[in-house]
CSV table of C-alpha atoms and ligand atoms in Angstrom, one decimal:
chain,number,residue,atom,x,y,z
K,919,MET,CA,91.9,119.9,77.5
K,920,LYS,CA,91.0,116.7,76.2
K,921,ALA,CA,87.4,115.5,76.7
K,922,ILE,CA,86.9,112.6,78.9
K,923,ASN,CA,85.2,109.9,77.5
K,924,ILE,CA,82.8,107.3,79.0
K,925,GLY,CA,81.5,103.6,78.6
K,926,LEU,CA,78.4,103.4,80.8
K,927,ILE,CA,77.2,99.6,81.0
K,928,GLY,CA,73.8,99.0,82.4
K,929,LEU,CA,71.0,101.8,82.0
K,930,GLY,CA,68.6,101.0,85.0
K,931,THR,CA,67.6,103.2,87.3
K,932,VAL,CA,71.1,103.9,88.4
K,933,GLY,CA,72.3,104.4,85.0
K,934,THR,CA,69.8,106.7,83.9
K,935,GLY,CA,70.5,109.1,87.0
K,936,VAL,CA,73.5,108.8,85.8
K,937,VAL,CA,72.8,110.0,82.0
K,938,ARG,CA,70.4,112.6,83.6
K,939,LEU,CA,73.3,114.2,85.6
K,940,LEU,CA,75.7,114.5,82.8
K,941,THR,CA,73.4,115.7,80.7
K,942,ALA,CA,71.5,118.2,82.6
K,943,GLU,CA,74.8,119.2,84.8
K,944,LYS,CA,77.3,119.1,81.6
K,945,GLU,CA,78.2,122.7,82.3
K,946,LEU,CA,78.2,122.6,85.9
K,947,LEU,CA,80.9,119.3,85.8
K,948,ALA,CA,83.1,120.8,82.9
K,949,ARG,CA,83.2,124.5,85.1
K,950,ARG,CA,84.3,122.4,88.3
K,951,LEU,CA,87.0,119.5,86.2
K,952,GLY,CA,87.7,122.7,83.4
K,953,THR,CA,87.0,119.8,80.4
K,954,HIS,CA,83.4,117.9,79.3
K,955,LEU,CA,82.9,114.7,80.7
K,956,VAL,CA,81.3,112.8,77.1
K,957,LEU,CA,79.1,110.1,77.4
K,958,LYS,CA,80.4,108.4,74.5
K,959,LYS,CA,78.2,105.1,74.7
K,960,ALA,CA,75.8,103.1,77.0
K,961,ALA,CA,75.0,99.5,77.0
K,962,ASP,CA,72.1,97.9,78.2
K,963,LEU,CA,70.6,94.2,76.9
K,964,ASP,CA,66.9,95.3,77.2
K,965,PRO,CA,66.3,97.4,74.3
K,966,ALA,CA,63.7,99.5,76.0
K,967,ARG,CA,66.1,100.6,78.4
K,968,LEU,CA,68.0,101.6,74.9
K,969,ALA,CA,64.8,103.4,73.7
K,970,ALA,CA,63.9,105.1,76.5
K,971,ALA,CA,67.5,106.6,77.6
K,972,ALA,CA,67.7,110.4,76.2
K,973,LEU,CA,70.4,109.2,74.1
K,974,ALA,CA,71.3,110.1,70.3
K,975,PRO,CA,71.3,106.7,68.1
K,976,ASP,CA,75.1,105.9,67.8
K,977,GLN,CA,75.5,106.8,71.8
K,978,VAL,CA,73.4,103.3,72.9
K,979,THR,CA,74.2,99.8,72.0
K,980,SER,CA,73.2,96.3,73.4
K,981,ARG,CA,77.1,95.2,73.1
K,982,ALA,CA,79.0,96.2,76.0
K,983,GLU,CA,81.6,94.9,73.9
K,984,ASP,CA,81.7,98.1,71.9
K,985,ILE,CA,82.3,100.1,74.9
K,986,LEU,CA,85.1,97.9,75.7
K,987,ASP,CA,86.7,97.8,72.5
K,988,ASP,CA,86.6,101.4,71.5
K,989,PRO,CA,90.2,102.5,72.1
K,990,GLU,CA,88.9,106.4,72.6
K,991,ILE,CA,86.9,105.4,75.9
K,992,ASP,CA,89.1,106.5,78.8
K,993,ILE,CA,86.7,105.7,82.0
K,994,VAL,CA,84.2,102.4,81.8
K,995,VAL,CA,80.9,102.7,84.3
K,996,GLU,CA,79.6,99.0,85.6
K,997,LEU,CA,76.1,99.2,87.0
K,998,ILE,CA,74.7,95.9,86.2
K,999,GLY,CA,75.5,94.5,89.7
K,1000,GLY,CA,76.3,90.8,90.8
K,1001,CYS,CA,79.2,88.8,90.3
K,1002,GLY,CA,79.0,87.5,86.9
K,1003,ALA,CA,79.3,89.1,83.4
K,1004,ALA,CA,79.7,92.5,86.0
K,1005,LYS,CA,83.0,90.8,87.1
K,1006,ASP,CA,83.9,89.8,83.1
K,1007,TYR,CA,83.2,93.6,82.1
K,1008,VAL,CA,85.2,95.2,84.9
K,1009,LEU,CA,88.6,92.5,83.9
K,1010,SER,CA,88.1,93.4,80.1
K,1011,ALA,CA,87.8,97.2,81.2
K,1012,ILE,CA,91.0,96.6,83.2
K,1013,ASP,CA,92.8,94.9,80.6
K,1014,ARG,CA,92.5,97.4,77.8
K,1015,GLY,CA,93.9,99.7,80.8
K,1016,LYS,CA,90.3,101.6,80.7
K,1017,HIS,CA,89.8,103.4,84.4
K,1018,VAL,CA,86.7,101.6,86.4
K,1019,VAL,CA,83.7,103.1,88.1
K,1020,THR,CA,81.5,100.8,89.6
K,1021,ALA,CA,78.6,100.8,92.7
K,1022,ASN,CA,78.8,97.2,92.7
K,1023,LYS,CA,79.7,96.2,96.6
K,1024,ALA,CA,79.2,92.1,96.0
K,1025,LEU,CA,81.8,92.5,93.4
K,1026,LEU,CA,83.9,94.4,95.8
K,1027,ALA,CA,83.3,92.2,99.0
K,1028,HIS,CA,84.3,88.9,97.3
K,1029,HIS,CA,86.5,89.7,94.4
K,1030,GLY,CA,87.3,93.1,95.4
K,1031,ASN,CA,91.2,91.7,96.8
K,1032,ASP,CA,91.6,90.2,92.9
K,1033,LEU,CA,90.0,93.2,91.0
K,1034,LEU,CA,92.4,95.8,93.0
K,1035,ALA,CA,95.4,93.9,92.3
K,1036,ALA,CA,94.6,93.5,88.5
K,1037,ALA,CA,94.2,97.2,88.2
K,1038,ALA,CA,97.3,98.1,89.9
K,1039,ALA,CA,99.0,95.9,88.2
K,1040,LYS,CA,97.7,97.2,84.9
K,1041,GLY,CA,98.1,101.0,86.4
K,1042,VAL,CA,94.6,101.7,86.4
K,1043,GLU,CA,91.9,103.0,89.1
K,1044,ILE,CA,88.7,101.6,90.0
K,1045,ALA,CA,86.5,103.9,91.9
K,1046,PHE,CA,83.4,102.9,94.0
K,1047,GLU,CA,81.5,105.7,95.8
K,1048,ALA,CA,78.3,104.4,95.2
K,1049,SER,CA,79.0,100.9,96.4
K,1050,VAL,CA,78.3,102.1,100.3
K,1051,CYS,CA,75.8,104.3,101.3
K,1052,GLY,CA,74.6,105.7,97.8
K,1053,GLY,CA,74.8,109.9,98.0
K,1054,ILE,CA,76.8,109.1,101.7
K,1055,PRO,CA,80.3,109.9,100.9
K,1056,ILE,CA,81.6,107.8,103.4
K,1057,ILE,CA,84.3,106.5,101.0
K,1058,LEU,CA,85.8,109.0,100.2
K,1059,ALA,CA,85.6,110.5,104.1
K,1060,LEU,CA,87.5,107.1,104.6
K,1061,ARG,CA,90.4,107.7,102.1
K,1062,GLN,CA,90.9,111.0,102.4
K,1063,GLY,CA,89.6,113.3,105.1
K,1064,LEU,CA,90.2,110.8,108.0
K,1065,ALA,CA,93.5,109.6,106.6
K,1066,ALA,CA,95.2,110.8,109.5
K,1067,ASN,CA,93.2,109.2,112.3
K,1068,ARG,CA,93.0,105.6,113.2
K,1069,ILE,CA,89.4,104.5,113.2
K,1070,GLN,CA,88.5,103.4,116.7
K,1071,GLU,CA,85.0,102.4,116.1
K,1072,LEU,CA,82.0,102.4,113.6
K,1073,PHE,CA,78.8,101.5,113.4
K,1074,GLY,CA,76.8,101.8,110.6
K,1075,ILE,CA,73.0,102.0,109.3
K,1076,LEU,CA,74.4,100.7,105.7
K,1077,ASN,CA,71.3,99.0,104.2
K,1078,GLY,CA,67.6,101.4,104.5
K,1079,THR,CA,65.6,98.3,103.3
K,1080,ALA,CA,66.0,96.2,106.7
K,1081,ASN,CA,66.2,99.9,108.0
K,1082,TYR,CA,62.7,100.8,106.7
K,1083,ILE,CA,61.4,97.3,107.8
K,1084,LEU,CA,62.6,98.0,111.7
K,1085,THR,CA,60.9,101.2,111.8
K,1086,GLN,CA,57.7,100.3,110.4
K,1087,MET,CA,57.7,97.6,113.1
K,1088,THR,CA,58.9,100.1,115.6
K,1089,GLN,CA,56.3,102.7,114.6
K,1090,SER,CA,53.2,100.9,114.2
K,1091,GLY,CA,54.1,96.9,115.9
K,1092,ALA,CA,53.5,95.7,113.0
K,1093,SER,CA,55.0,92.1,112.3
K,1094,TYR,CA,57.8,91.0,110.2
K,1095,GLY,CA,55.7,90.4,107.5
K,1096,GLN,CA,54.2,93.3,107.3
K,1097,ALA,CA,56.5,95.4,107.6
K,1098,LEU,CA,58.7,93.7,104.7
K,1099,ALA,CA,55.1,93.4,102.5
K,1100,GLU,CA,54.9,97.4,102.8
K,1101,ALA,CA,58.5,97.9,102.3
K,1102,GLN,CA,57.9,96.1,98.7
K,1103,ALA,CA,54.9,97.7,98.0
K,1104,HIS,CA,56.9,101.1,98.7
K,1105,GLY,CA,59.7,99.9,96.2
K,1106,TYR,CA,62.8,99.8,99.1
K,1107,ALA,CA,62.1,95.5,99.2
K,1108,GLU,CA,63.2,93.3,96.2
K,1109,ALA,CA,61.0,90.4,95.5
K,1110,ASP,CA,63.2,87.6,97.0
K,1111,PRO,CA,64.5,90.7,100.1
K,1112,THR,CA,67.4,87.7,101.4
K,1113,LEU,CA,70.3,90.0,101.1
K,1114,ASP,CA,68.5,92.8,102.1
K,1115,VAL,CA,66.6,91.2,105.2
K,1116,GLU,CA,69.4,88.5,106.3
K,1117,GLY,CA,72.3,91.1,106.6
K,1118,ILE,CA,74.2,89.9,103.1
K,1119,ASP,CA,74.1,93.4,101.6
K,1120,THR,CA,75.4,95.2,105.1
K,1121,ALA,CA,78.3,92.7,105.2
K,1122,HIS,CA,79.3,93.4,101.7
K,1123,LYS,CA,79.0,96.8,102.6
K,1124,LEU,CA,80.8,96.5,106.2
K,1125,ALA,CA,83.8,94.5,104.3
K,1126,ILE,CA,85.0,97.3,102.4
K,1127,LEU,CA,84.5,100.1,105.2
K,1128,MET,CA,86.8,97.8,107.1
K,1129,SER,CA,89.4,97.7,104.5
K,1130,LEU,CA,89.4,101.6,104.0
K,1131,SER,CA,89.2,102.0,107.9
K,1132,TYR,CA,92.3,99.6,109.1
K,1133,GLY,CA,94.5,99.7,105.3
K,1134,ALA,CA,93.3,96.1,104.9
K,1135,ARG,CA,92.7,93.5,102.6
K,1136,LEU,CA,88.6,92.4,101.9
K,1137,ASP,CA,87.8,90.0,104.2
K,1138,LEU,CA,83.8,89.0,104.0
K,1139,ASP,CA,84.1,85.7,104.8
K,1140,SER,CA,85.3,86.6,108.7
K,1141,ILE,CA,82.1,88.6,108.9
K,1142,ALA,CA,79.2,87.2,111.6
K,1143,VAL,CA,76.4,88.0,109.9
K,1144,GLU,CA,72.8,87.5,111.1
K,1145,GLY,CA,69.8,89.6,109.8
K,1146,ILE,CA,66.1,90.6,110.5
K,1147,SER,CA,64.0,87.8,109.1
K,1148,ARG,CA,63.3,86.6,112.6
K,1149,LEU,CA,62.5,89.1,114.4
K,1150,ASP,CA,59.7,89.0,116.9
K,1151,PRO,CA,57.7,92.5,117.7
K,1152,LEU,CA,57.3,91.4,120.9
K,1153,ASP,CA,61.1,92.3,121.4
K,1154,LEU,CA,61.1,95.5,120.2
K,1155,GLN,CA,58.4,96.2,122.6
K,1156,PHE,CA,60.4,94.6,125.2
K,1157,ALA,CA,63.3,96.9,124.4
K,1158,GLY,CA,61.4,99.7,124.2
K,1159,GLU,CA,60.2,99.5,127.9
K,1160,PHE,CA,64.4,99.4,128.9
K,1161,GLY,CA,64.9,102.6,126.6
K,1162,TYR,CA,66.4,100.7,123.3
K,1163,CYS,CA,65.0,100.7,119.7
K,1164,MET,CA,66.1,97.5,117.6
K,1165,LYS,CA,68.8,98.6,114.5
K,1166,LEU,CA,70.3,96.3,111.9
K,1167,LEU,CA,73.7,97.3,112.5
K,1168,ALA,CA,77.0,96.8,110.9
K,1169,ILE,CA,79.9,97.2,113.3
K,1170,THR,CA,83.4,96.7,113.4
K,1171,ARG,CA,85.9,98.1,116.6
K,1172,ASP,CA,89.6,98.4,116.9
K,1173,ASP,CA,91.3,97.1,119.9
K,1174,GLY,CA,94.8,97.9,118.7
K,1175,HIS,CA,95.3,93.3,118.3
K,1176,ARG,CA,91.9,92.1,116.7
K,1177,VAL,CA,89.4,94.2,114.9
K,1178,GLU,CA,85.4,93.2,115.6
K,1179,ALA,CA,83.5,93.1,112.5
K,1180,ARG,CA,79.7,91.8,112.6
K,1181,VAL,CA,76.2,92.3,111.7
K,1182,HIS,CA,73.3,91.9,113.4
K,1183,PRO,CA,70.1,93.3,115.1
K,1184,THR,CA,71.2,95.5,118.0
K,1185,LEU,CA,70.2,97.6,120.3
K,1186,VAL,CA,70.2,100.8,120.8
K,1187,PRO,CA,69.4,103.9,123.6
K,1188,ARG,CA,66.9,105.7,122.3
K,1189,ASP,CA,68.9,109.1,122.6
K,1190,HIS,CA,71.5,107.3,120.4
K,1191,MET,CA,72.3,109.4,116.9
K,1192,LEU,CA,71.6,106.2,115.1
K,1193,ALA,CA,68.1,105.3,117.0
K,1194,ASN,CA,66.9,108.1,115.0
K,1195,VAL,CA,67.9,107.3,111.4
K,1196,SER,CA,64.1,106.4,110.5
K,1197,GLY,CA,62.6,104.9,107.7
K,1198,ALA,CA,65.5,103.9,104.1
K,1199,MET,CA,67.5,106.4,105.4
K,1200,ASN,CA,71.1,105.4,105.8
K,1201,ALA,CA,74.1,106.4,108.3
K,1202,VAL,CA,77.5,105.7,109.5
K,1203,TYR,CA,78.7,106.8,112.9
K,1204,LEU,CA,82.4,107.0,113.7
K,1205,THR,CA,85.2,107.6,115.7
K,1206,GLY,CA,88.8,108.6,115.0
K,1207,ASN,CA,91.4,109.0,117.4
K,1208,ALA,CA,92.0,112.6,116.7
K,1209,VAL,CA,88.5,114.0,115.4
K,1210,GLY,CA,86.5,112.0,117.9
K,1211,PRO,CA,82.8,111.1,116.7
K,1212,ILE,CA,81.7,112.0,113.5
K,1213,LEU,CA,77.9,111.4,111.7
K,1214,LEU,CA,77.6,111.0,108.2
K,1215,TYR,CA,73.8,110.5,107.4
K,1216,GLY,CA,71.3,110.3,104.1
K,1217,GLN,CA,69.6,108.5,101.8
K,1218,GLY,CA,71.6,105.2,100.9
K,1219,ALA,CA,69.8,104.0,97.8
K,1220,GLY,CA,67.9,105.6,94.7
K,1221,MET,CA,68.4,107.0,91.7
K,1222,MET,CA,69.7,110.5,92.2
K,1223,PRO,CA,71.8,110.1,94.9
K,1224,THR,CA,73.7,106.5,93.4
K,1225,ALA,CA,74.3,108.9,90.6
K,1226,SER,CA,75.1,111.6,92.9
K,1227,ALA,CA,78.6,109.1,94.0
K,1228,VAL,CA,78.7,107.5,90.4
K,1229,VAL,CA,79.6,111.0,88.8
K,1230,SER,CA,81.6,112.6,91.5
K,1231,ASP,CA,84.2,109.2,90.9
K,1232,LEU,CA,83.7,110.2,87.6
K,1233,MET,CA,85.5,113.5,88.2
K,1234,ASP,CA,88.1,112.4,90.3
K,1235,LEU,CA,89.2,110.0,87.7
K,1236,ALA,CA,89.1,112.4,85.4
K,1237,ARG,CA,91.0,114.4,87.7
K,1238,ASN,CA,94.0,112.0,87.7
K,1239,LEU,CA,93.8,111.7,83.7
K,1240,ILE,CA,93.9,115.9,83.6
K,1241,CYS,CA,97.0,115.0,85.7
K,1242,ALA,CA,98.4,112.2,84.6
K,1243,VAL,CA,98.5,111.1,87.7
K,1244,PRO,CA,96.1,107.7,87.9
K,1245,GLY,CA,96.4,105.9,92.0
K,1246,ARG,CA,97.0,109.0,93.1
K,1247,VAL,CA,95.0,108.1,96.4
K,1248,PRO,CA,95.2,104.5,96.5
K,1249,ALA,CA,92.0,102.8,95.7
K,1250,LEU,CA,91.6,101.8,99.3
K,1251,GLY,CA,92.9,105.0,100.9
K,1252,TRP,CA,96.5,102.6,102.2
K,1253,GLU,CA,99.6,101.9,100.2
K,1254,SER,CA,99.5,97.9,101.0
K,1255,ALA,CA,96.3,97.7,101.9
K,1256,LEU,CA,96.3,94.2,99.7
K,1257,ASN,CA,99.3,93.0,101.7
K,1258,THR,CA,97.8,93.1,105.1
K,1259,HIS,CA,95.5,91.0,107.3
K,1260,ARG,CA,93.6,92.4,110.1
K,1261,LEU,CA,92.6,89.9,113.0
K,1262,ILE,CA,89.6,88.9,113.1
K,1263,LYS,CA,88.2,89.0,116.8
K,1264,PRO,CA,85.5,86.0,116.6
K,1265,ILE,CA,82.7,86.7,118.0
K,1266,ASN,CA,82.5,84.2,120.9
K,1267,ASP,CA,85.4,86.1,122.0
K,1268,LEU,CA,83.0,89.4,122.0
K,1269,VAL,CA,82.1,91.0,125.3
K,1270,THR,CA,79.3,93.0,125.1
K,1271,ASN,CA,75.7,93.5,127.1
K,1272,TYR,CA,73.0,91.5,126.0
K,1273,TYR,CA,69.1,91.4,126.0
K,1274,LEU,CA,68.1,87.6,126.8
K,1275,ARG,CA,64.0,87.2,127.1
K,1276,PHE,CA,63.3,83.2,128.3
K,1277,SER,CA,59.6,82.0,128.2
K,1278,ALA,CA,59.3,80.3,131.6
K,1279,LEU,CA,56.4,78.7,133.6
K,1280,ASP,CA,55.3,81.0,136.2
K,1281,ARG,CA,55.9,79.4,139.7
K,1282,PRO,CA,57.8,79.8,142.5
K,1283,GLY,CA,62.0,79.9,142.0
K,1284,VAL,CA,62.0,80.2,138.1
K,1285,LEU,CA,64.2,83.7,138.4
K,1286,SER,CA,66.8,82.1,140.7
K,1287,GLN,CA,67.3,78.8,138.5
K,1288,VAL,CA,67.8,81.4,135.9
K,1289,SER,CA,69.9,84.1,137.8
K,1290,GLY,CA,72.0,81.1,139.3
K,1291,ILE,CA,72.7,80.0,135.7
K,1292,LEU,CA,73.9,83.3,134.5
K,1293,GLY,CA,75.8,84.0,137.7
K,1294,LYS,CA,77.6,80.3,137.2
K,1295,HIS,CA,78.4,81.4,133.7
K,1296,ASN,CA,79.9,85.2,135.0
K,1297,ILE,CA,76.9,86.7,133.4
K,1298,SER,CA,75.9,89.8,136.0
K,1299,ILE,CA,72.4,91.3,135.9
K,1300,ALA,CA,71.9,94.8,135.5
K,1301,ALA,CA,67.7,94.9,134.6
K,1302,VAL,CA,64.9,92.4,134.5
K,1303,ILE,CA,61.3,92.9,133.8
K,1304,GLN,CA,58.7,90.1,134.3
K,1305,LYS,CA,54.7,90.0,132.3
K,1306,GLY,CA,52.2,88.5,134.3
K,1307,ARG,CA,50.9,85.1,133.9
K,1308,GLU,CA,49.2,84.1,130.5
K,1309,ALA,CA,46.8,81.1,129.3
K,1310,ALA,CA,49.6,79.0,128.2
K,1311,GLY,CA,51.3,78.6,131.3
K,1312,THR,CA,54.4,80.6,130.4
K,1313,VAL,CA,55.7,84.0,130.8
K,1314,PRO,CA,58.3,86.4,129.3
K,1315,ILE,CA,61.2,86.9,131.3
K,1316,VAL,CA,63.1,89.7,129.9
K,1317,MET,CA,67.0,90.8,130.9
K,1318,ILE,CA,69.8,92.9,130.2
K,1319,THR,CA,72.9,91.8,131.7
K,1320,HIS,CA,76.0,93.6,132.2
K,1321,GLU,CA,79.4,93.0,129.7
K,1322,ALA,CA,79.7,89.6,129.0
K,1323,ARG,CA,81.3,87.2,127.0
K,1324,GLU,CA,79.6,86.0,124.3
K,1325,ALA,CA,80.6,82.3,124.7
K,1326,ASP,CA,79.6,82.5,128.5
K,1327,ALA,CA,76.0,83.9,126.8
K,1328,ARG,CA,75.4,81.3,124.7
K,1329,ALA,CA,76.5,78.5,127.4
K,1330,ALA,CA,74.4,79.8,129.9
K,1331,MET,CA,71.4,80.1,127.5
K,1332,ALA,CA,72.2,76.3,126.3
K,1333,GLU,CA,71.9,75.5,130.0
K,1334,ILE,CA,68.8,77.7,130.4
K,1335,ASP,CA,66.7,76.2,127.8
K,1336,ARG,CA,67.1,72.6,129.1
K,1337,LEU,CA,65.3,73.6,132.2
K,1338,PRO,CA,61.9,71.8,132.4
K,1339,ILE,CA,60.9,75.0,133.5
K,1340,VAL,CA,62.1,77.0,130.2
K,1341,SER,CA,60.1,76.5,126.5
K,1342,PRO,CA,62.9,77.4,124.3
K,1343,PRO,CA,64.7,78.9,122.5
K,1344,THR,CA,66.0,81.8,124.5
K,1345,VAL,CA,65.8,84.9,122.5
K,1346,PHE,CA,68.9,87.1,122.9
K,1347,TYR,CA,70.2,90.0,121.5
K,1348,ARG,CA,73.4,92.6,121.8
K,1349,ILE,CA,73.4,95.9,122.4
K,1350,GLU,CA,75.6,99.0,122.0
K,1351,ASP,CA,74.9,101.1,125.2
K,1352,PRO,CA,77.7,103.6,125.7
K,1353,HIS,CA,75.6,104.3,129.2
K,1354,LEU,CA,75.9,100.6,130.7
K,1355,HIS,CA,79.5,100.7,129.7
K,1356,ALA,CA,79.9,103.5,132.0
K,1357,ALA,CA,77.8,102.2,134.3
K,1358,GLN,CA,80.2,98.9,135.2
K,1359,ILE,CA,83.1,101.1,135.1
W,1340,HSE,N1,69.2,97.8,98.8
W,1340,HSE,C1,70.0,98.4,99.5
W,1340,HSE,C2,69.2,98.9,100.2
W,1340,HSE,C3,70.6,99.4,99.0
W,1340,HSE,O1,68.3,98.7,100.6
W,1340,HSE,O2,69.7,100.1,100.8
W,1340,HSE,C4,71.7,99.1,97.4
W,1340,HSE,O3,72.9,99.1,98.0
């Protein structure tokens, strides 16, 4: 059977892992496929990377065009990241009738609709298992394994860097700055950690997971995004006193009419499975109407876990080539996803439980003023902690609310922050706690 020729653009960490797998597991892959995956050429601008790759001189090049222009190459693997040259290379590959494998979640989240449409028009495939949660086969699960389900809700810890920082802050009481420095020292966080800590990378991945879940166009702009960089360890401590821990969650939920689309630090009960996803690990907890709840857990980044996902895509595309059925399963797992929009629930319409921390003067009547304003805005208090008097004169009052509408919570906080006895701003976090929902029913 004809071997499948591969061109690889980008010999960074993941690219190096892909070379390693294709080389070390050559026979295993051939036994599974019935043919060989041949790395015909790898391109990188950095001569040091080309020299370090365990490849023959005629297998390496500094010019991506040598891959794109090679008519013998069947599949192009794009591993350079970003939305600049990567986008041009992917479009060029599609234009030349080549299939594409990419790990590039930013590219897909920003330009996925156009790229997938271009690929469909050319009759080629784009595969992207490595774009979300590295080695966890969540894309395969949503495209195929769970295809008989309506995805009712999905919660993801999709960013290892943020999860590492939150774990450090929770376990050692470290400040955000200290935990970030530690993440950088261990190589988890970039020198510029913005994409990871501000929830942007998580939002890119949620946009992809939502398209796969609902069979709709990618819609990054509708996702409400908040990061973890302004977290105060004090709130992690109070959260712990209420039995919660803080996780940066990607959340989507389908009410049958509209879908929630949000990324933010979230309090989850300490006995929830996601609360025990620590360090740089990733997890997706989702519920399908037929299958019920499922947890997928594993390494979301790193050389070999991500290479595992890239090579699995190569094998999938190779099988479709062998059987001459490219596009047998549509890229997003639905026939008409690119023509379908889902209505997104604006964050102000969200109904959930809130954690609120006010800084108020320790005077008689303070609690009744605060709770009076909450009551006026239809917000009912489920639990309160008030700490003793401090030198500065203000004390933290921490509350957990019953389910409330976000617009009401924001209006109440704005009014409370105008009280002369309160030092604004009030801190608030959303809670995902099935026990609280049950308690209110
Ligand atoms: N920077 C990401 C993370 C990995 O920290 O999880 C790649 O998506």
